[in-house]
Tab-separated table of C-alpha atoms in Angstrom:
chain	number	residue	atom	x	y	z
A	181	MET	CA	0.096	-0.314	0.092
A	182	LEU	CA	2.356	2.276	0.935
A	183	ARG	CA	4.486	1.708	-2.272
A	184	LYS	CA	1.223	2.644	-4.420
A	185	ARG	CA	0.825	5.463	-2.944
A	186	GLY	CA	4.517	6.732	-3.587
A	187	SER	CA	3.799	5.681	-7.074
A	188	VAL	CA	0.661	7.322	-8.248
A	189	ILE	CA	1.784	10.832	-6.139
A	190	LEU	CA	5.248	10.603	-8.440
A	191	CYS	CA	3.352	9.659	-11.145
A	192	GLY	CA	0.869	12.829	-11.077
A	193	ALA	CA	3.902	14.826	-10.200
A	194	PHE	CA	5.530	14.237	-13.290
A	195	LEU	CA	2.444	14.461	-15.467
A	196	PHE	CA	2.323	17.854	-14.051
A	197	ILE	CA	5.592	19.440	-14.755
A	198	THR	CA	5.912	17.579	-17.951
A	199	TRP	CA	2.435	19.000	-19.870
A	200	ASN	CA	3.810	22.630	-18.133
A	201	ALA	CA	6.589	22.117	-19.645
A	202	ILE	CA	5.237	21.107	-23.077
A	203	LEU	CA	3.518	23.953	-23.152
A	204	VAL	CA	6.387	26.578	-22.463
A	205	LEU	CA	8.258	25.207	-25.626
A	206	LEU	CA	5.690	25.457	-27.404
A	207	LEU	CA	5.050	29.227	-26.684
A	208	TRP	CA	8.995	29.606	-26.733
A	209	GLY	CA	9.526	27.664	-30.112
A	210	ARG	CA	7.648	30.069	-32.021
A	211	PRO	CA	10.150	32.385	-34.076
A	212	PRO	CA	9.344	36.233	-34.149
A	213	THR	CA	8.547	37.589	-37.440
A	214	GLY	CA	11.160	38.218	-39.845
A	215	GLN	CA	13.890	36.312	-37.722
A	216	PRO	CA	15.678	33.365	-39.606
A	217	ASP	CA	14.931	30.041	-38.434
A	218	ASP	CA	17.187	27.020	-37.697
A	219	SER	CA	18.128	27.001	-41.533
A	220	GLY	CA	18.801	30.351	-42.093
A	221	ARG	CA	16.049	31.273	-44.308
A	222	GLU	CA	13.584	34.597	-43.992
A	223	GLN	CA	10.658	33.342	-42.289
A	224	ARG	CA	8.772	35.509	-45.610
A	225	GLU	CA	5.639	33.706	-44.973
A	226	ALA	CA	5.583	35.016	-41.501
A	227	VAL	CA	5.272	38.440	-42.439
A	228	GLU	CA	2.611	37.787	-44.730
A	229	ILE	CA	0.170	36.409	-41.590
A	230	PRO	CA	-2.308	39.128	-40.428
A	231	THR	CA	-0.939	40.146	-36.857
A	232	ASN	CA	-4.191	39.865	-35.449
A	233	ASP	CA	-4.214	35.611	-36.523
A	234	VAL	CA	-0.856	35.790	-33.719
A	235	VAL	CA	-2.473	37.375	-31.497
A	236	GLY	CA	-5.666	35.041	-31.478
A	237	ASP	CA	-3.237	32.119	-31.783
A	238	VAL	CA	-2.018	33.269	-28.300
A	239	LEU	CA	-5.032	34.031	-26.654
A	240	ARG	CA	-6.473	30.404	-27.979
A	241	MET	CA	-3.371	29.102	-26.310
A	242	ALA	CA	-3.261	31.060	-23.076
A	243	ASP	CA	-7.048	29.545	-22.830
A	244	THR	CA	-5.954	25.987	-23.421
A	245	PHE	CA	-3.295	26.585	-21.057
A	246	GLU	CA	-5.812	27.894	-17.831
A	247	ALA	CA	-7.940	25.208	-18.460
A	248	GLU	CA	-5.290	22.423	-18.162
A	249	LEU	CA	-3.271	23.855	-15.449
A	250	GLU	CA	-6.879	23.813	-13.686
A	251	MET	CA	-7.233	19.836	-14.889
A	252	GLN	CA	-3.545	19.182	-12.812
A	253	LYS	CA	-4.832	21.186	-9.888
A	254	LYS	CA	-8.028	19.001	-9.526
A	255	ILE	CA	-5.397	15.871	-10.054
A	256	LEU	CA	-3.326	17.220	-7.509
A	257	LEU	CA	-6.310	17.708	-5.174
A	258	GLN	CA	-7.402	14.226	-5.645
A	259	ILE	CA	-3.513	13.052	-4.811
A	260	GLN	CA	-3.627	15.117	-2.018
A	261	SER	CA	-7.195	13.614	-0.609
A	262	HIS	CA	-6.264	9.991	-1.015
A	263	GLN	CA	-3.183	10.706	0.789
A	264	SER	CA	-4.952	11.949	3.765
A	265	LEU	CA	-7.140	8.587	3.234
A	266	TRP	CA	-4.212	6.316	2.968
A	267	ASP	CA	-2.651	8.043	6.213
A	268	SER	CA	-5.996	7.767	8.151
A	269	SER	CA	-6.069	3.811	6.934
A	270	ASN	CA	-2.246	2.996	7.596
A	271	LYS	CA	-1.937	4.553	11.219
A	272	ASP	CA	-2.192	2.084	13.167
A	273	ARG	CA	-0.257	-0.524	10.904
A	274	PRO	CA	3.585	-0.741	11.568
A	275	LYS	CA	6.141	0.489	8.986
A	276	VAL	CA	8.003	-2.008	6.788
A	277	VAL	CA	11.698	-1.217	7.951
A	278	ILE	CA	14.419	-3.065	6.645
A	279	PRO	CA	17.401	-2.764	9.112
A	280	SER	CA	20.883	-1.855	8.082
A	281	GLN	CA	22.011	-3.866	11.272
A	282	PRO	CA	21.350	-7.726	11.973
A	283	VAL	CA	18.499	-7.986	14.389
A	284	ILE	CA	19.061	-9.436	17.394
A	285	PRO	CA	16.095	-11.007	19.060
A	286	ILE	CA	15.652	-11.359	22.813
A	287	LEU	CA	13.848	-14.267	23.980
A	288	VAL	CA	12.255	-14.308	27.436
A	289	ILE	CA	11.927	-17.862	29.067
A	290	ALA	CA	8.438	-17.719	31.083
A	291	CYS	CA	6.986	-19.682	33.418
A	292	ASN	CA	5.004	-19.358	36.549
A	293	ARG	CA	6.195	-15.802	37.333
A	294	VAL	CA	3.609	-12.625	37.391
A	295	THR	CA	7.002	-10.494	38.241
A	296	VAL	CA	7.734	-11.251	34.306
A	297	ARG	CA	6.283	-7.781	34.287
A	298	ARG	CA	9.739	-6.141	35.743
A	299	CYS	CA	11.736	-8.440	33.289
A	300	LEU	CA	9.769	-6.630	30.430
A	301	ASP	CA	9.386	-3.261	31.745
A	302	LYS	CA	13.277	-2.874	31.943
A	303	LEU	CA	13.775	-4.416	28.516
A	304	LEU	CA	11.205	-1.903	27.234
A	305	GLU	CA	12.920	0.829	28.852
A	306	HIS	CA	16.523	0.474	27.780
A	307	ARG	CA	15.272	-0.609	24.058
A	308	PRO	CA	16.876	1.668	21.510
A	309	SER	CA	14.894	-0.166	18.329
A	310	ALA	CA	11.965	-2.361	18.377
A	311	GLU	CA	12.900	-3.349	14.868
A	312	LEU	CA	16.710	-4.321	16.212
A	313	TYR	CA	15.882	-5.858	19.117
A	314	PRO	CA	12.388	-7.897	18.818
A	315	ILE	CA	10.832	-9.347	22.126
A	316	ILE	CA	9.941	-12.915	22.151
A	317	VAL	CA	8.622	-14.792	25.083
A	318	SER	CA	8.517	-18.084	25.029
A	319	GLN	CA	6.228	-19.121	28.134
A	320	ASP	CA	5.879	-23.138	29.599
A	321	CYS	CA	3.437	-24.276	32.507
A	322	GLY	CA	0.302	-22.481	30.965
A	323	HIS	CA	-0.220	-20.097	34.060
A	324	ALA	CA	-3.391	-18.200	33.469
A	325	GLU	CA	-2.056	-14.727	35.401
A	326	THR	CA	1.074	-15.079	33.978
A	327	ALA	CA	-0.110	-15.196	30.784
A	328	GLU	CA	-2.302	-12.191	31.005
A	329	VAL	CA	0.370	-10.196	32.195
A	330	ILE	CA	2.049	-10.729	28.887
A	331	ARG	CA	-1.000	-10.702	26.904
A	332	SER	CA	-1.135	-6.788	28.426
A	333	TYR	CA	2.122	-5.730	26.467
A	334	GLY	CA	0.191	-6.657	23.182
A	335	ASN	CA	2.457	-5.923	19.886
A	336	LYS	CA	5.227	-4.804	21.894
A	337	VAL	CA	6.247	-8.501	22.557
A	338	THR	CA	5.630	-11.611	20.981
A	339	HIS	CA	3.819	-13.935	23.096
A	340	LEU	CA	5.148	-17.943	22.476
A	341	LYS	CA	3.419	-20.710	24.321
A	342	GLN	CA	5.071	-23.871	24.753
A	343	PRO	CA	2.390	-26.607	23.181
A	344	ASP	CA	3.234	-29.383	25.741
A	345	LEU	CA	2.478	-29.283	29.365
A	346	SER	CA	2.853	-33.361	30.021
A	347	ASP	CA	4.865	-34.522	32.809
A	348	ILE	CA	8.119	-36.398	31.711
A	349	PRO	CA	8.912	-39.930	32.878
A	350	VAL	CA	11.820	-39.899	34.884
A	351	GLN	CA	13.938	-42.234	36.956
A	352	PRO	CA	12.612	-42.532	40.509
A	353	GLY	CA	15.424	-40.216	41.976
A	354	HIS	CA	14.599	-38.188	39.807
A	355	LYS	CA	11.134	-37.483	40.688
A	356	LYS	CA	11.847	-34.244	42.745
A	357	PHE	CA	14.015	-32.721	39.201
A	358	GLN	CA	11.019	-32.850	37.374
A	359	GLY	CA	11.178	-29.011	37.317
A	360	TYR	CA	14.397	-29.532	35.958
A	361	TYR	CA	13.241	-31.641	33.134
A	362	LYS	CA	10.491	-29.775	31.621
A	363	ILE	CA	12.878	-26.361	31.907
A	364	SER	CA	15.683	-28.196	29.279
A	365	ARG	CA	12.511	-29.339	27.108
A	366	HIS	CA	11.091	-26.075	27.294
A	367	TYR	CA	14.581	-24.565	25.996
A	368	ARG	CA	14.594	-26.531	23.044
A	369	TRP	CA	11.537	-25.621	21.957
A	370	ALA	CA	11.820	-21.698	22.247
A	371	LEU	CA	15.300	-22.042	20.698
A	372	ASN	CA	14.057	-24.088	17.897
A	373	GLN	CA	11.068	-21.357	17.286
A	374	VAL	CA	13.683	-18.875	16.924
A	375	PHE	CA	15.865	-20.376	14.947
A	376	LYS	CA	14.003	-22.798	13.028
A	377	THR	CA	10.473	-21.245	12.579
A	378	LEU	CA	11.337	-17.238	12.993
A	379	SER	CA	15.064	-18.006	10.960
A	380	HIS	CA	17.187	-15.749	13.012
A	381	SER	CA	20.834	-15.855	13.212
A	382	SER	CA	21.220	-15.285	16.581
A	383	VAL	CA	19.559	-14.750	20.149
A	384	VAL	CA	20.011	-13.179	23.553
A	385	ILE	CA	18.302	-15.384	25.970
A	386	VAL	CA	17.192	-14.171	29.377
A	387	GLU	CA	14.987	-15.476	32.187
A	388	ASP	CA	12.327	-13.867	33.414
A	389	ASP	CA	13.945	-13.166	36.861
A	390	LEU	CA	16.480	-10.912	35.229
A	391	GLU	CA	16.332	-7.644	35.067
A	392	VAL	CA	18.949	-5.551	32.464
A	393	ALA	CA	21.480	-2.689	32.706
A	394	PRO	CA	20.966	0.384	30.867
A	395	ASP	CA	23.491	-1.000	28.014
A	396	PHE	CA	22.624	-4.293	27.821
A	397	PHE	CA	21.512	-4.016	24.457
A	398	GLU	CA	24.553	-2.068	23.608
A	399	TYR	CA	27.032	-4.919	24.903
A	400	PHE	CA	25.548	-7.232	22.335
A	401	ARG	CA	25.357	-5.748	19.616
A	402	ALA	CA	28.953	-4.545	19.933
A	403	LEU	CA	30.315	-8.310	20.651
A	404	LEU	CA	27.875	-10.175	18.016
A	405	PRO	CA	30.544	-9.545	14.796
A	406	LEU	CA	33.030	-10.788	17.477
A	407	LEU	CA	31.358	-13.879	18.367
A	408	GLN	CA	30.586	-14.469	14.585
A	409	SER	CA	34.392	-14.040	13.381
A	410	ASP	CA	36.046	-16.129	16.077
A	411	PRO	CA	35.347	-19.990	16.259
A	412	SER	CA	37.453	-20.082	19.876
A	413	LEU	CA	34.548	-18.338	21.511
A	414	TRP	CA	30.715	-20.008	21.646
A	415	CYS	CA	28.609	-17.446	23.545
A	416	VAL	CA	28.437	-13.590	24.776
A	417	SER	CA	27.203	-13.305	28.809
A	418	ALA	CA	26.263	-10.636	30.507
A	419	TRP	CA	26.536	-12.240	33.951
A	420	ASN	CA	29.980	-12.035	36.270
A	421	ASP	CA	29.234	-15.327	38.870
A	422	ASN	CA	31.731	-13.564	41.319
A	423	GLY	CA	30.133	-9.730	40.619
A	424	ARG	CA	29.378	-8.656	44.038
A	425	ASP	CA	29.398	-5.258	44.631
A	426	GLY	CA	33.018	-5.355	46.635
A	427	TYR	CA	34.549	-7.913	44.411
A	428	VAL	CA	34.326	-5.705	41.312
A	429	ASP	CA	35.871	-2.333	39.818
A	430	PRO	CA	33.244	0.210	39.867
A	431	GLY	CA	35.776	2.385	37.968
A	432	LYS	CA	35.953	-0.262	35.308
A	433	ALA	CA	32.632	-0.931	33.897
A	434	ASP	CA	33.965	-1.729	30.163
A	435	LEU	CA	36.365	-4.641	31.109
A	436	LEU	CA	35.367	-7.670	29.536
A	437	TYR	CA	36.998	-11.111	29.737
A	438	ARG	CA	37.054	-14.505	28.105
A	439	THR	CA	36.148	-17.093	30.560
A	440	ASP	CA	35.812	-20.569	29.901
A	441	PHE	CA	32.917	-21.111	32.603
A	442	PHE	CA	29.372	-20.509	30.889
A	443	PRO	CA	28.136	-18.039	32.956
A	444	GLY	CA	24.353	-18.274	31.545
A	445	LEU	CA	22.126	-15.365	32.534
A	446	GLY	CA	21.508	-13.435	29.890
A	447	TRP	CA	23.775	-14.686	27.247
A	448	MET	CA	23.891	-14.854	23.585
A	449	VAL	CA	24.198	-17.960	20.979
A	450	LEU	CA	24.484	-18.282	17.213
A	451	LYS	CA	22.017	-20.093	14.983
A	452	GLU	CA	25.214	-22.384	13.997
A	453	MET	CA	25.734	-23.201	18.028
A	454	TRP	CA	22.426	-24.225	18.210
A	455	GLU	CA	22.720	-26.581	15.138
A	456	GLU	CA	25.308	-28.062	16.897
A	457	LEU	CA	23.959	-28.809	20.193
A	458	GLU	CA	20.160	-29.154	19.530
A	459	PRO	CA	20.832	-32.873	18.358
A	460	LYS	CA	22.172	-33.926	21.315
A	461	TRP	CA	20.379	-31.641	24.012
A	462	PRO	CA	20.074	-32.770	27.679
A	463	ALA	CA	17.108	-34.562	28.720
A	464	SER	CA	17.846	-32.182	32.083
A	465	PHE	CA	19.987	-30.055	34.150
A	466	TRP	CA	21.197	-27.837	30.783
A	467	ASP	CA	22.883	-25.751	32.023
A	468	ASP	CA	25.684	-28.123	33.636
A	469	TRP	CA	25.560	-30.148	30.583
A	470	MET	CA	26.559	-26.814	28.614
A	471	ARG	CA	29.974	-26.874	31.069
A	472	GLN	CA	31.281	-30.095	29.962
A	473	PRO	CA	33.795	-30.876	28.041
A	474	GLU	CA	32.342	-32.248	25.226
A	475	GLN	CA	29.998	-29.493	24.670
A	476	ARG	CA	32.548	-26.462	25.441
A	477	ARG	CA	35.788	-28.224	23.378
A	478	ASN	CA	37.724	-25.531	24.675
A	479	ARG	CA	35.789	-23.124	23.545
A	480	ALA	CA	36.061	-19.852	25.578
A	481	CYS	CA	32.552	-17.031	26.688
A	482	ILE	CA	32.631	-13.450	26.786
A	483	ARG	CA	31.963	-11.698	30.217
A	484	PRO	CA	32.106	-8.281	31.718
A	485	GLU	CA	33.592	-7.284	35.157
A	486	ILE	CA	30.364	-5.703	36.075
A	487	SER	CA	27.215	-7.808	35.164
A	488	ARG	CA	24.704	-6.516	32.623
A	489	THR	CA	21.832	-8.708	34.350
A	490	LEU	CA	20.575	-9.239	37.848
A	491	THR	CA	18.451	-11.955	38.969
A	492	PHE	CA	15.402	-11.146	41.407
A	493	GLY	CA	13.998	-14.794	40.986
A	494	ARG	CA	14.769	-16.524	44.955
A	495	GLN	CA	11.957	-18.500	44.440
A	496	GLY	CA	12.338	-21.582	41.686
A	497	VAL	CA	13.350	-24.947	40.786
A	498	SER	CA	16.489	-24.032	42.535
A	499	LEU	CA	14.505	-23.447	45.427
A	500	GLY	CA	17.312	-20.418	45.939
A	501	GLN	CA	20.439	-22.208	45.850
A	502	PHE	CA	23.245	-19.839	45.619
A	503	TYR	CA	20.618	-16.805	45.906
A	504	ASP	CA	20.974	-15.212	49.584
A	505	LYS	CA	24.696	-15.509	49.824
A	506	TYR	CA	25.803	-14.499	46.000
A	507	LEU	CA	22.673	-13.299	43.992
A	508	ARG	CA	21.424	-10.870	45.925
A	509	TYR	CA	24.398	-9.140	45.798
A	510	ILE	CA	25.167	-8.760	42.498
A	511	LYS	CA	26.011	-5.427	41.185
A	512	LEU	CA	23.918	-4.171	38.151
A	513	ASN	CA	26.246	-1.804	35.839
A	514	THR	CA	24.617	1.457	35.366
A	515	GLU	CA	26.677	3.427	33.413
A	516	PHE	CA	26.083	3.373	30.122
A	517	VAL	CA	29.182	2.422	27.936
A	518	PRO	CA	29.165	2.798	24.277
A	519	PHE	CA	30.730	-1.065	23.444
A	520	THR	CA	30.029	-0.457	19.260
A	521	LYS	CA	32.612	2.963	19.834
A	522	LYS	CA	35.844	0.897	21.235
A	523	ASP	CA	38.130	-1.358	19.928
A	524	LEU	CA	36.893	-4.791	21.267
A	525	SER	CA	40.267	-6.345	19.489
A	526	TYR	CA	42.101	-7.356	22.744
A	527	LEU	CA	39.235	-10.254	23.108
A	528	LYS	CA	40.244	-12.275	20.335
A	529	GLU	CA	41.968	-15.473	21.346
A	530	GLU	CA	45.684	-15.435	21.103
A	531	THR	CA	46.387	-11.225	21.685
A	532	TYR	CA	43.798	-12.024	24.806
A	533	ARG	CA	46.017	-14.999	26.195
A	534	GLU	CA	48.944	-13.414	25.670
A	535	ASN	CA	48.472	-10.207	27.078
A	536	PHE	CA	46.168	-11.934	30.179
A	537	GLN	CA	48.926	-14.440	31.174
A	538	LYS	CA	51.930	-11.577	31.211
A	539	GLU	CA	49.553	-9.549	33.342
A	540	VAL	CA	48.550	-12.542	36.305
A	541	TYR	CA	52.050	-14.469	35.830
A	542	SER	CA	53.897	-11.085	36.427
A	543	ALA	CA	52.242	-10.124	39.405
A	544	PRO	CA	53.726	-10.641	42.652
A	545	VAL	CA	52.720	-13.642	44.510
A	546	VAL	CA	50.954	-13.368	47.887
A	547	THR	CA	49.681	-15.018	50.616
A	548	TYR	CA	46.084	-15.380	51.783
A	549	GLU	CA	46.718	-13.677	55.097
A	550	ASP	CA	47.964	-10.714	53.227
A	551	VAL	CA	45.167	-10.627	50.958
A	552	LYS	CA	42.472	-11.316	53.853
A	553	GLN	CA	43.797	-8.841	56.345
A	554	GLY	CA	44.472	-6.344	53.694
A	555	GLN	CA	48.425	-5.849	54.364
A	556	LEU	CA	48.946	-5.849	50.214
A	557	GLN	CA	51.510	-3.065	49.588
A	558	GLY	CA	50.753	-1.426	46.614
A	559	LYS	CA	48.048	-0.918	43.699
A	560	GLY	CA	48.284	-4.508	42.559
A	561	PRO	CA	47.267	-6.539	40.722
A	562	PHE	CA	48.624	-9.385	43.126
A	563	ARG	CA	48.770	-13.045	42.583
A	564	LEU	CA	47.539	-15.993	45.197
A	565	GLN	CA	48.051	-19.347	44.292
A	566	TYR	CA	46.636	-22.992	44.737
A	567	SER	CA	47.612	-25.999	43.420
A	568	SER	CA	45.026	-27.952	44.074
A	569	LYS	CA	41.174	-28.967	44.261
A	570	ASP	CA	40.980	-28.372	47.934
A	571	SER	CA	43.434	-25.548	48.010
A	572	PHE	CA	41.190	-23.760	45.599
A	573	LYS	CA	38.330	-24.757	47.272
A	574	VAL	CA	39.369	-23.482	50.441
A	575	LEU	CA	40.810	-19.887	49.359
A	576	ALA	CA	37.810	-19.236	47.417
A	577	LYS	CA	35.430	-19.570	50.255
A	578	ASN	CA	37.392	-17.824	52.308
A	579	LEU	CA	37.957	-14.815	50.005
A	580	GLY	CA	33.900	-14.703	49.314
A	581	ILE	CA	33.719	-15.967	45.786
A	582	MET	CA	32.138	-18.962	44.349
A	583	ASP	CA	33.930	-22.260	45.038
A	584	ASP	CA	32.113	-24.555	43.077
A	585	LEU	CA	33.465	-25.909	39.762
A	586	LYS	CA	32.588	-27.131	37.166
A	587	SER	CA	34.179	-29.945	35.077
A	588	GLY	CA	37.206	-28.888	36.936
A	589	VAL	CA	36.230	-25.312	35.956
A	590	PRO	CA	35.922	-22.455	38.263
A	591	ARG	CA	33.132	-20.206	37.836
A	592	ALA	CA	34.424	-17.136	35.881
A	593	GLY	CA	37.623	-18.656	35.311
A	594	TYR	CA	39.874	-18.703	32.626
A	595	ARG	CA	42.829	-21.017	31.833
A	596	GLY	CA	42.433	-21.970	36.151
A	597	VAL	CA	42.512	-18.316	36.857
A	598	VAL	CA	39.691	-16.013	38.731
A	599	SER	CA	39.914	-12.467	38.928
A	600	PHE	CA	38.404	-10.200	41.421
A	601	ILE	CA	38.493	-7.564	43.785
A	602	SER	CA	39.593	-7.758	47.183
A	603	ARG	CA	39.892	-4.701	49.630
A	604	GLY	CA	40.270	-2.739	46.724
A	605	ARG	CA	42.834	-4.711	44.922
A	606	ARG	CA	42.828	-7.164	41.886
A	607	ILE	CA	43.958	-10.422	42.798
A	608	TYR	CA	43.906	-13.219	40.714
A	609	LEU	CA	43.442	-16.813	42.174
A	610	ALA	CA	45.340	-18.903	39.858
A	611	PRO	CA	47.741	-22.175	39.434
A	612	PRO	CA	51.055	-22.367	39.463
A	613	PRO	CA	52.957	-21.477	36.230
A	614	GLY	CA	52.977	-23.745	32.711
A	615	TRP	CA	49.084	-24.548	33.316
A	616	THR	CA	47.663	-26.787	30.149
A	617	GLN	CA	44.151	-27.877	30.864
A	618	TYR	CA	41.234	-28.704	33.600
A	619	ASP	CA	40.813	-31.887	35.766
A	620	ALA	CA	37.518	-32.588	35.052
A	621	SER	CA	37.891	-34.738	38.152
A	622	TRP	CA	37.316	-31.381	40.268
A	623	SER	CA	33.746	-31.252	40.493
């Protein structure tokens, strides 16, 4: 309809201009009496034509010209009238926009939390473009009140409903984990909708209990090209597992890391990666499955120093595990960082590994007592060394960072190193020099 309207307007304007130009040329092109024509001959015949006939011709031509102008005026008025009708009939229709940048949909995994409103409100508040960041809410559980909340957003979001709400047959010892099985089934279905049905090439996944930072969209937009071009990466996450207030540098909102630990809690993945994972997607505990060596395949994720998501969902299938001790204290970034205008090439694998290892292993080695008692001399960074699973867990627990390992990988770790702030100093909890690989038995 929009193209048809534009074509009619252009056609009318073209006819108007063309007709007037022809009339002007006819008047201008009539040779005056006694002047040479194009061949240089005298216009003798013109001298013989009575003057009153020439005047009559001009008057008749002027009348024709005036009539034509009146007709063209009516045509233009009709076009204007049709334009107002078209505008009125299309005022509620979304404009067809062809994005000049890749579309990054946001997939919200929802179930039975009416507080999904907090998640959606923040997404809509900070979203810079509805065309570039469509919000897709996939709901499991069939919870009517939650469905009503999602519907209340109208066409601001796309509401999908997981069709299979049946219980999943599980072994007797896993009956209490039925919720984890349903979550895994829902993730698989929802991601297939995004990539296979809607044909998107990437997606950012958040759950219904996450609040996003002001630069959440900017962060993922800037890192999409890196994820697409670097085969040693398999995701981008908005989350720092050790991102509690006091454990991050508030002056380093633009600092990003590579990590071997899959963080989740607001993460971007490409269609090609989903095509690799989907055929072997697990029946339950999908996030721990993602952390296994068979899925990670020595690939890393990008994570921030300061988290771009914050979880407010204490109640869920995990029954608040880690929430009261860690998650509720995660610091959410409030400073907008223009990541798309920054040079992020330092995050490429070889450059990052070389620089990171140099900084970590050139830092002076300190003891736990020095760190805990705040007796460090200088600005740092400092290296605190562990040599076994047990020594890592003791140091991590006593220093207040998360001490669990998945397939031998510590949370937020890169090549065995965990970076955090303690009493205002940067600390690298690191294995001895010469580290080569994780020990999967450290779990």
